[in-house]
Structures are given as C-alpha cells and as structure tokens.
mmCIF file of C-alpha atoms and ligand atoms in Angstrom:
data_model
loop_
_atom_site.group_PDB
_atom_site.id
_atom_site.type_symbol
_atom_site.label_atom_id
_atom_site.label_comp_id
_atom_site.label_asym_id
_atom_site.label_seq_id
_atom_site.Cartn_x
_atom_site.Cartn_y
_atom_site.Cartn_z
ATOM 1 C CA UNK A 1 -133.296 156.981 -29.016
ATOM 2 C CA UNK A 2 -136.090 153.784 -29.046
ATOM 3 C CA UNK A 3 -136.481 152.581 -32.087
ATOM 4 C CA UNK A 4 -139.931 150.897 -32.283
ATOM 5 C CA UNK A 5 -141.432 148.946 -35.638
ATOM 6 C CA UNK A 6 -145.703 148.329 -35.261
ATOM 7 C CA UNK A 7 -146.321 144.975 -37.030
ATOM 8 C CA UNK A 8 -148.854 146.289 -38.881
ATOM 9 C CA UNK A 9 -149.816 146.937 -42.273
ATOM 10 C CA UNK A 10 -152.896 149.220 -41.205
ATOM 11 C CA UNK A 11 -153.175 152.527 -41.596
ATOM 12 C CA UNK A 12 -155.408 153.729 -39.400
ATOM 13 C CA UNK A 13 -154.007 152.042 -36.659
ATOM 14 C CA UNK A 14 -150.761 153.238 -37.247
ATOM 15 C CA UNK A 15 -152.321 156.903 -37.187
ATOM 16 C CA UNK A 16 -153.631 155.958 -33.727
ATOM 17 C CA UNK A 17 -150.219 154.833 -32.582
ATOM 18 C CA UNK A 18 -148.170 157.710 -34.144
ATOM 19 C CA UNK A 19 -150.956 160.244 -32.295
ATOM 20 C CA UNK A 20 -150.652 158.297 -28.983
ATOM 21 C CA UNK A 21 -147.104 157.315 -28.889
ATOM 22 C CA UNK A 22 -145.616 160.182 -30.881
ATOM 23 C CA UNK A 23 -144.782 161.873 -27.351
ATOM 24 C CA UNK A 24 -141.857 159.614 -25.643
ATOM 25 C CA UNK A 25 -139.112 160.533 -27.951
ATOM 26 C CA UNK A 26 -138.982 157.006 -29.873
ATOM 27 C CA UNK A 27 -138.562 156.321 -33.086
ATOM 28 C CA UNK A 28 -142.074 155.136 -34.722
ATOM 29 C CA UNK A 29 -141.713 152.856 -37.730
ATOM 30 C CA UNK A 30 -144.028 150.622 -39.668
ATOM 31 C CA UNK A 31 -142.884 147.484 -40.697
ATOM 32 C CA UNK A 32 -142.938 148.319 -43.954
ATOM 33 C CA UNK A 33 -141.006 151.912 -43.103
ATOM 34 C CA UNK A 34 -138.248 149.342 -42.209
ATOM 35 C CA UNK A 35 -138.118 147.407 -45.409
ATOM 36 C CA UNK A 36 -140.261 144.407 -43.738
ATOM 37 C CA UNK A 37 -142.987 142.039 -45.057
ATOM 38 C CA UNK A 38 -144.781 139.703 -42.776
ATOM 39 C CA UNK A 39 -148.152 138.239 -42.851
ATOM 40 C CA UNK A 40 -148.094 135.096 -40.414
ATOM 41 C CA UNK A 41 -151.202 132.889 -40.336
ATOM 42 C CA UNK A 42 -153.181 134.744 -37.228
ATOM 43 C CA UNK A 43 -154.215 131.676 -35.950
ATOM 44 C CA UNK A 44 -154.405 132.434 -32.175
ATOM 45 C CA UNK A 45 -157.709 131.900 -30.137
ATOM 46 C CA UNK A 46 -156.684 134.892 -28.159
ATOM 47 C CA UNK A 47 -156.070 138.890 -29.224
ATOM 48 C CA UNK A 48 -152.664 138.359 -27.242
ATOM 49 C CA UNK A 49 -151.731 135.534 -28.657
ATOM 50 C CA UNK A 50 -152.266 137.196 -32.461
ATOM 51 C CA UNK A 51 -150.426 139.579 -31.407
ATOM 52 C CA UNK A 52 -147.869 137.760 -29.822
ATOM 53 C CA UNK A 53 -147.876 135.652 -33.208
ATOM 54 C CA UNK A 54 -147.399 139.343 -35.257
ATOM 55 C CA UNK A 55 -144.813 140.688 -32.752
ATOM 56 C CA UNK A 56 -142.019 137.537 -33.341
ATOM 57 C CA UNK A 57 -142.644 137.201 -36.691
ATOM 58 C CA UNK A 58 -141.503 140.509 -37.180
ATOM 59 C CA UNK A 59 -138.686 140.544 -34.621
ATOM 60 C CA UNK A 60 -136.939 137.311 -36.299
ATOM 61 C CA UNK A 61 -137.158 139.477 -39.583
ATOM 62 C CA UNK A 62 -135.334 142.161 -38.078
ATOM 63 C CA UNK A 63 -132.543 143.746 -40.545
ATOM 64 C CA UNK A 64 -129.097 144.019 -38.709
ATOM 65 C CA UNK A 65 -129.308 147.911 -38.714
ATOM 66 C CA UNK A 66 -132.490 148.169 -36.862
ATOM 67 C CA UNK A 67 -131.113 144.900 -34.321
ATOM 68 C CA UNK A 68 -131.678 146.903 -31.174
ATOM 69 C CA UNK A 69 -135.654 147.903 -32.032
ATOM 70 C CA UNK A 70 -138.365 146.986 -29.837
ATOM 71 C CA UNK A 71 -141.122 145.307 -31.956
ATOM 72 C CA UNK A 72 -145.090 145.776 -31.374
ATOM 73 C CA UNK A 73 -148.095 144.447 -32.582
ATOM 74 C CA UNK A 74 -151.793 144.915 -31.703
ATOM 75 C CA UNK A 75 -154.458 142.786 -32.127
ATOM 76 C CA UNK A 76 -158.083 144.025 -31.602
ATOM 77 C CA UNK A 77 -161.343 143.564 -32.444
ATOM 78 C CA UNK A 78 -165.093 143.886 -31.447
ATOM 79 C CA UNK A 79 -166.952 141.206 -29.037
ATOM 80 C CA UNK A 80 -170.796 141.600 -28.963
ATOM 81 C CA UNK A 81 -172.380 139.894 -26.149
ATOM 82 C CA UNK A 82 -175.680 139.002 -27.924
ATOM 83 C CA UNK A 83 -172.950 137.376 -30.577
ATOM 84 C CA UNK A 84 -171.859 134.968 -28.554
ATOM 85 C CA UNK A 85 -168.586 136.919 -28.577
ATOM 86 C CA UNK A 86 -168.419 137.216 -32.651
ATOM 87 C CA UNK A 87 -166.354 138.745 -34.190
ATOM 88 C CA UNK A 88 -164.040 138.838 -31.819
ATOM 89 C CA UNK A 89 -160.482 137.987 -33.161
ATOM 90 C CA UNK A 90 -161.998 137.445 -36.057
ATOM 91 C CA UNK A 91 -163.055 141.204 -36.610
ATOM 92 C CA UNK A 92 -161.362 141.969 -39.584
ATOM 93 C CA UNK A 93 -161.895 138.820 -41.185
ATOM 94 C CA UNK A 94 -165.658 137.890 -40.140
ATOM 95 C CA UNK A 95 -168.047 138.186 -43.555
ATOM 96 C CA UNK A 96 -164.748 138.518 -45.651
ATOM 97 C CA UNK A 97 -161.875 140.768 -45.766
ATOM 98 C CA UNK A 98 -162.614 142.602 -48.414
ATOM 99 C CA UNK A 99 -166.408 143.052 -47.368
ATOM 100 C CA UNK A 100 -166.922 146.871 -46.612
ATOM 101 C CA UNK A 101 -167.941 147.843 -43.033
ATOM 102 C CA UNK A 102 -170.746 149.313 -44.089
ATOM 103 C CA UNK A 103 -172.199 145.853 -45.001
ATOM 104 C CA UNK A 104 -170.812 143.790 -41.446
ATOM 105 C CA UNK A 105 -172.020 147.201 -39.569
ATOM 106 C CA UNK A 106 -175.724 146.586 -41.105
ATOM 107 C CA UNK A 107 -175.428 142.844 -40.412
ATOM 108 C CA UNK A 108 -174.201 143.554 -36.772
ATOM 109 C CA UNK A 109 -177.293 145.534 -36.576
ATOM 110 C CA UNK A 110 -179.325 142.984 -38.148
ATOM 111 C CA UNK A 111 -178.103 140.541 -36.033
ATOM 112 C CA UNK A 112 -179.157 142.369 -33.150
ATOM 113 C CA UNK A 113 -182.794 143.870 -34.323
ATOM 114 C CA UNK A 114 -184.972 142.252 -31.305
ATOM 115 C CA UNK A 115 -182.167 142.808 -29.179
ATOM 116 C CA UNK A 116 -182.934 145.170 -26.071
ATOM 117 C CA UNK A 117 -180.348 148.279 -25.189
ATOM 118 C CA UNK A 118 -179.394 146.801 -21.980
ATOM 119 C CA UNK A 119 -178.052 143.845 -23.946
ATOM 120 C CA UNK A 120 -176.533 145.424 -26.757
ATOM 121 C CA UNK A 121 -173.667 145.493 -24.467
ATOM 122 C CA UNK A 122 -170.046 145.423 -26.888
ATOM 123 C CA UNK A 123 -166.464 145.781 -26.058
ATOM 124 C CA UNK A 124 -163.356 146.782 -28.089
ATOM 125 C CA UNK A 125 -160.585 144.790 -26.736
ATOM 126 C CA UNK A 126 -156.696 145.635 -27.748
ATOM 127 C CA UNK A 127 -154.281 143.339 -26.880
ATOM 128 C CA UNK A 128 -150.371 144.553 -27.668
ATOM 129 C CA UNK A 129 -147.238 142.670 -27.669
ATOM 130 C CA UNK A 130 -143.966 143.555 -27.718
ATOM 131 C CA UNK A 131 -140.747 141.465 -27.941
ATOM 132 C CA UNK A 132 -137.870 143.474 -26.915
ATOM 133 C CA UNK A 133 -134.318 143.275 -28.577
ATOM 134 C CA UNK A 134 -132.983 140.269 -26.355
ATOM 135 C CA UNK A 135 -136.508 138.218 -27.321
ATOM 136 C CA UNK A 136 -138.473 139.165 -24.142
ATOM 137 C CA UNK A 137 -142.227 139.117 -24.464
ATOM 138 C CA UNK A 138 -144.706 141.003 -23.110
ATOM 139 C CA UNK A 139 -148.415 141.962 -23.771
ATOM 140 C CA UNK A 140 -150.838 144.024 -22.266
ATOM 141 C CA UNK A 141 -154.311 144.733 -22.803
ATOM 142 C CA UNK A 142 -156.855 147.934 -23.160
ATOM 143 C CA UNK A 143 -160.941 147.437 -22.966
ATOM 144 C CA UNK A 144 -163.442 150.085 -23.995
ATOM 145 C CA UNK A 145 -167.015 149.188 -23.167
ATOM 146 C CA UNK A 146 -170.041 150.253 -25.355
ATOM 147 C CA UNK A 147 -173.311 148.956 -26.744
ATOM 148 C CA UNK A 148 -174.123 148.139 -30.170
ATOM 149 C CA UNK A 149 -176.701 151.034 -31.869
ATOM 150 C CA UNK A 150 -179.264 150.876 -34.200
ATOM 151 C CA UNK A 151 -177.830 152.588 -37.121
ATOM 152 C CA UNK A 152 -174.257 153.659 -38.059
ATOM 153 C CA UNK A 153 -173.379 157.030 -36.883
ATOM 154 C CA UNK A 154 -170.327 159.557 -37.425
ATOM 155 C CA UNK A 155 -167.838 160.317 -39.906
ATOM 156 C CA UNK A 156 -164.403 159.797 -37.753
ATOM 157 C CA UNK A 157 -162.420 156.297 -36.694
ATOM 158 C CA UNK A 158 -162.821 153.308 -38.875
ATOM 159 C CA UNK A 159 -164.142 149.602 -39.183
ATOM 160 C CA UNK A 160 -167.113 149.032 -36.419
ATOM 161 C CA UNK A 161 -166.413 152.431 -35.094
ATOM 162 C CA UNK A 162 -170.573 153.873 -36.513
ATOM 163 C CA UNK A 163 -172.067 151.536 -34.558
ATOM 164 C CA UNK A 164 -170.208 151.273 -31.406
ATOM 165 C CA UNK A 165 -171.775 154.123 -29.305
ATOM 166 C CA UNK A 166 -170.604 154.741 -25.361
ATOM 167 C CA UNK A 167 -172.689 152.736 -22.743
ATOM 168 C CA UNK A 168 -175.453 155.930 -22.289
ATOM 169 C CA UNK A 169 -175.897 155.731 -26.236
ATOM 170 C CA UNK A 170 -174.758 159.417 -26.791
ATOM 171 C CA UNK A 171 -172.433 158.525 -29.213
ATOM 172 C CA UNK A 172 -170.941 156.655 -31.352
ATOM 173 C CA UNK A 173 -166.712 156.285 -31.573
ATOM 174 C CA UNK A 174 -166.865 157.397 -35.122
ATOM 175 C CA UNK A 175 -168.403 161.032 -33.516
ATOM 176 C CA UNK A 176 -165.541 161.467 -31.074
ATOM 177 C CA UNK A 177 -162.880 163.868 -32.582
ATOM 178 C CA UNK A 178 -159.276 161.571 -32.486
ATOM 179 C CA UNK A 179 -158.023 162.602 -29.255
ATOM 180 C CA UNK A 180 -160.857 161.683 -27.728
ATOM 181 C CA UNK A 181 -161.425 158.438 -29.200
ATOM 182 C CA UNK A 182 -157.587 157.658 -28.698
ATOM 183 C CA UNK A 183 -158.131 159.366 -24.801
ATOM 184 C CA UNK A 184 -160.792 156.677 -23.863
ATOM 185 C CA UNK A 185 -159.945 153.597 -26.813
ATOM 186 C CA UNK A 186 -158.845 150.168 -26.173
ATOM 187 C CA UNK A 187 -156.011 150.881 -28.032
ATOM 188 C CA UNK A 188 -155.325 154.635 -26.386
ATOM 189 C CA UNK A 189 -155.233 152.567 -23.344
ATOM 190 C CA UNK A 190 -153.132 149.791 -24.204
ATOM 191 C CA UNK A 191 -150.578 151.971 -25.932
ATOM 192 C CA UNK A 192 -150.003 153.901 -22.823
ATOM 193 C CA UNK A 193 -149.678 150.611 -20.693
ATOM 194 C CA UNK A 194 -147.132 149.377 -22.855
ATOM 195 C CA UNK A 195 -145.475 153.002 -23.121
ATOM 196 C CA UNK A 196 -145.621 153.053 -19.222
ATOM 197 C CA UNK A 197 -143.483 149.222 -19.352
ATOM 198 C CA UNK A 198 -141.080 150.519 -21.895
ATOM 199 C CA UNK A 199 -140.618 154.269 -20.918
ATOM 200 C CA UNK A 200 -141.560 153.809 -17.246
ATOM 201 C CA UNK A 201 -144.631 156.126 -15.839
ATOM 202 C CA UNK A 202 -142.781 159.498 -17.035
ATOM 203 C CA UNK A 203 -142.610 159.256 -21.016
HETATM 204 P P1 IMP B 1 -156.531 143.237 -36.422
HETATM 205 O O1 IMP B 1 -156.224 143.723 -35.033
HETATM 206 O O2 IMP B 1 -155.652 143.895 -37.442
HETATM 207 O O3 IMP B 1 -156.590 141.749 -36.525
HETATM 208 O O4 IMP B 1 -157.974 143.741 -36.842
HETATM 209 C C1 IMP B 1 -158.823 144.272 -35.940
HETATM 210 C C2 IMP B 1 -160.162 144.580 -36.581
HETATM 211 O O5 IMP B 1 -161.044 144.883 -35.495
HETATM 212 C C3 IMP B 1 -160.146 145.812 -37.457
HETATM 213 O O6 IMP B 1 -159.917 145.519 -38.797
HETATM 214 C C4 IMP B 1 -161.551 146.345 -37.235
HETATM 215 O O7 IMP B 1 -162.469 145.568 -37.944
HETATM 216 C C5 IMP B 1 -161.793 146.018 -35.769
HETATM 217 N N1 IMP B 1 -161.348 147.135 -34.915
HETATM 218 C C6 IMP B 1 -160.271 147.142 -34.093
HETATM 219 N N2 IMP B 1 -160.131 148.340 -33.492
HETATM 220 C C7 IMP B 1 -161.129 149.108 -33.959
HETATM 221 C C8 IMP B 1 -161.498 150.466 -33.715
HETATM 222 O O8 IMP B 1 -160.852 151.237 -32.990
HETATM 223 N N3 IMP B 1 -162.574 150.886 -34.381
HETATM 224 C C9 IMP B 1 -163.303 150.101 -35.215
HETATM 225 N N4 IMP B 1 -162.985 148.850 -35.501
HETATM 226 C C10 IMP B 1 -161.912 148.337 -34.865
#
C-alpha cells in the first residue's frame, strides 16, 4: 500500500483530502501523524512553487520507516480580480494570521463596495506538489471560479469560503454540503489530478 504524508498542519484541509483521497487504498498521513515538524519560509511568488517549497521540505525530513512515502503539499488561496490579484498566495497570511475571517471576509467586502457583480469575479486556485520517493517533482493545479458577494453566507467550509458564492450568485461555498464543495473545489479537483498521476485514471 501508498503511503502518502500532506505537508500540512491544517485541519480542514486535511478533512478535504482524507474525504477526497480516502478512496485509492493509500495510506493518508499528516505530517505530524508521522512524527514531522516543518514550517519552511513560504516564500514562493507562485501557489506551485509554495507548494513545491512545503513538499521537499518535508520529503528531506522523511524518517527511515516511512522512506518509500510519496509526499504532498497544497498551496491555495483566493485571487480577486478587483484586488489586483490580493490575497492570492498570501491568503492565509494577508491582514495577519491570526486575524479571524470574519474580519478579512468584511474587508474583502469592503474592499469591493462600489464594485459591480460582473466584476466581482474571484477564483480559488490549488496548486499540489508531490515529490515521490526517488525525489521526482510534480505539481498540478485545480481552479474554481466565483464572484465575491456582498455579505458572508453559510455555515460549512472555512476561511473565505462565506463570501465566495458560484458565478450566478446562488451560493456561497460555505452553503454547499462537503461533497459538493469537494465535487466542484480547486482542491477536489487538484486532488483527483494528482490521484489520477499517482494511481493512474482507475483509483
Ligand atoms: P495555504 O495554502 O495553507 O498557504 O493557505 C491557503 C489559505 O487560502 C487558507 O488559509 C484560506 O485562507 C484560503 N483558502 C484556501 N482554500 C480555501 C477554501 O477552500 N475555502 C476558503 N478559503 C480557502
């Protein structure tokens, strides 16, 4: 059996990958699961490059028993168009780490007040690396496209999720039950492109 350890310390995300990777018969560790602490400066101008920078950092950690484990990161974030692109890779530091989402959600919207719905236009962006056991890289990359609303909405997801709502402005991502958020995500779809590279099409 795969053994795969997610570079990540987040727990939402990891929920995400368990739910959308949990099928193929691997292994699904966090790097703390496997006794590992990283936190390398993310200092990348590009999601796959983060993750790229997550993903090695991790891998040239690895303990001898888990030698032969595939290692993936994600990086992600939200780019607003009428942002100039902000937060972008930034996402989960912009305003402060430790800011709460409610606050950058209301200054998102702030941000945006005299902006029009056709140019609220957003896009989550998850970029995913993997380096394999012999040091092989590879990334891919999964795009959901949305618009920015005018007030935070739903209970479900996390971060920017109440204020990312589909392009016809139904709904928001934090309204979607989980399997329908991880069905359409950035990161739903990136998972399953790098689960199609590492498992082939099948699972
Ligand atoms: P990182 O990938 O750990 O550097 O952080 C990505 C940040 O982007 C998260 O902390 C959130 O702020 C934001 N983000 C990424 N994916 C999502 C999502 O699915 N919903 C809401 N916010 C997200």
């Amino acid at each position: 059996m795969k053994t795969i350890i997610f570079a990540t310390g987040n727990k939402d995300k990891m929920r995400e990958i368990r739910e959308i990777l949990g099928g193929y018969g691997a292994e699904i560790l966090s790097m703390r699961e496997a006794g590992i602490i990283s936190d390398p400066d993310e200092n990348g101008k590009t999601f796959e490059e983060n993750a790229l920078i997550k993903a090695s950092a991790v891998h040239e950690k690895l303990p001898e028993q888990y030698k032969d484990a595939v290692v993936l990161a994600d990086d992600s974030g939200l780019v607003v168009d009428a942002m100039d692109g902000m937060p972008g890779v930034l996402s989960a530091r912009w305003m402060g780490r430790d800011t709460s989402y409610h606050v950058k959600n209301a200054q998102i919207i702030e941000n945006l007040k005299d902006v029009p719905v056709e140019k609220r236009t957003a896009r989550f962006v998850d970029a995913i690396a993997a380096v394999l056991p012999d040091g092989t890289e590879k990334t891919v990359r999964g795009v959901i496209e949305g618009r920015i609303g005018y007030e935070e909405r739903g209970e479900n997801g996390f971060g920017y999720d109440p204020i990312f709502m589909l392009p016809d402005m139904s709904v928001s991502t934090a309204e979607l039950p989980p399997e329908e958020k991880n069905r359409i995500s950035h990161r739903g779809r990136a998972l399953r492109a790098m689960a199609a590279e590492l498992f082939g099409e099948q699972g």
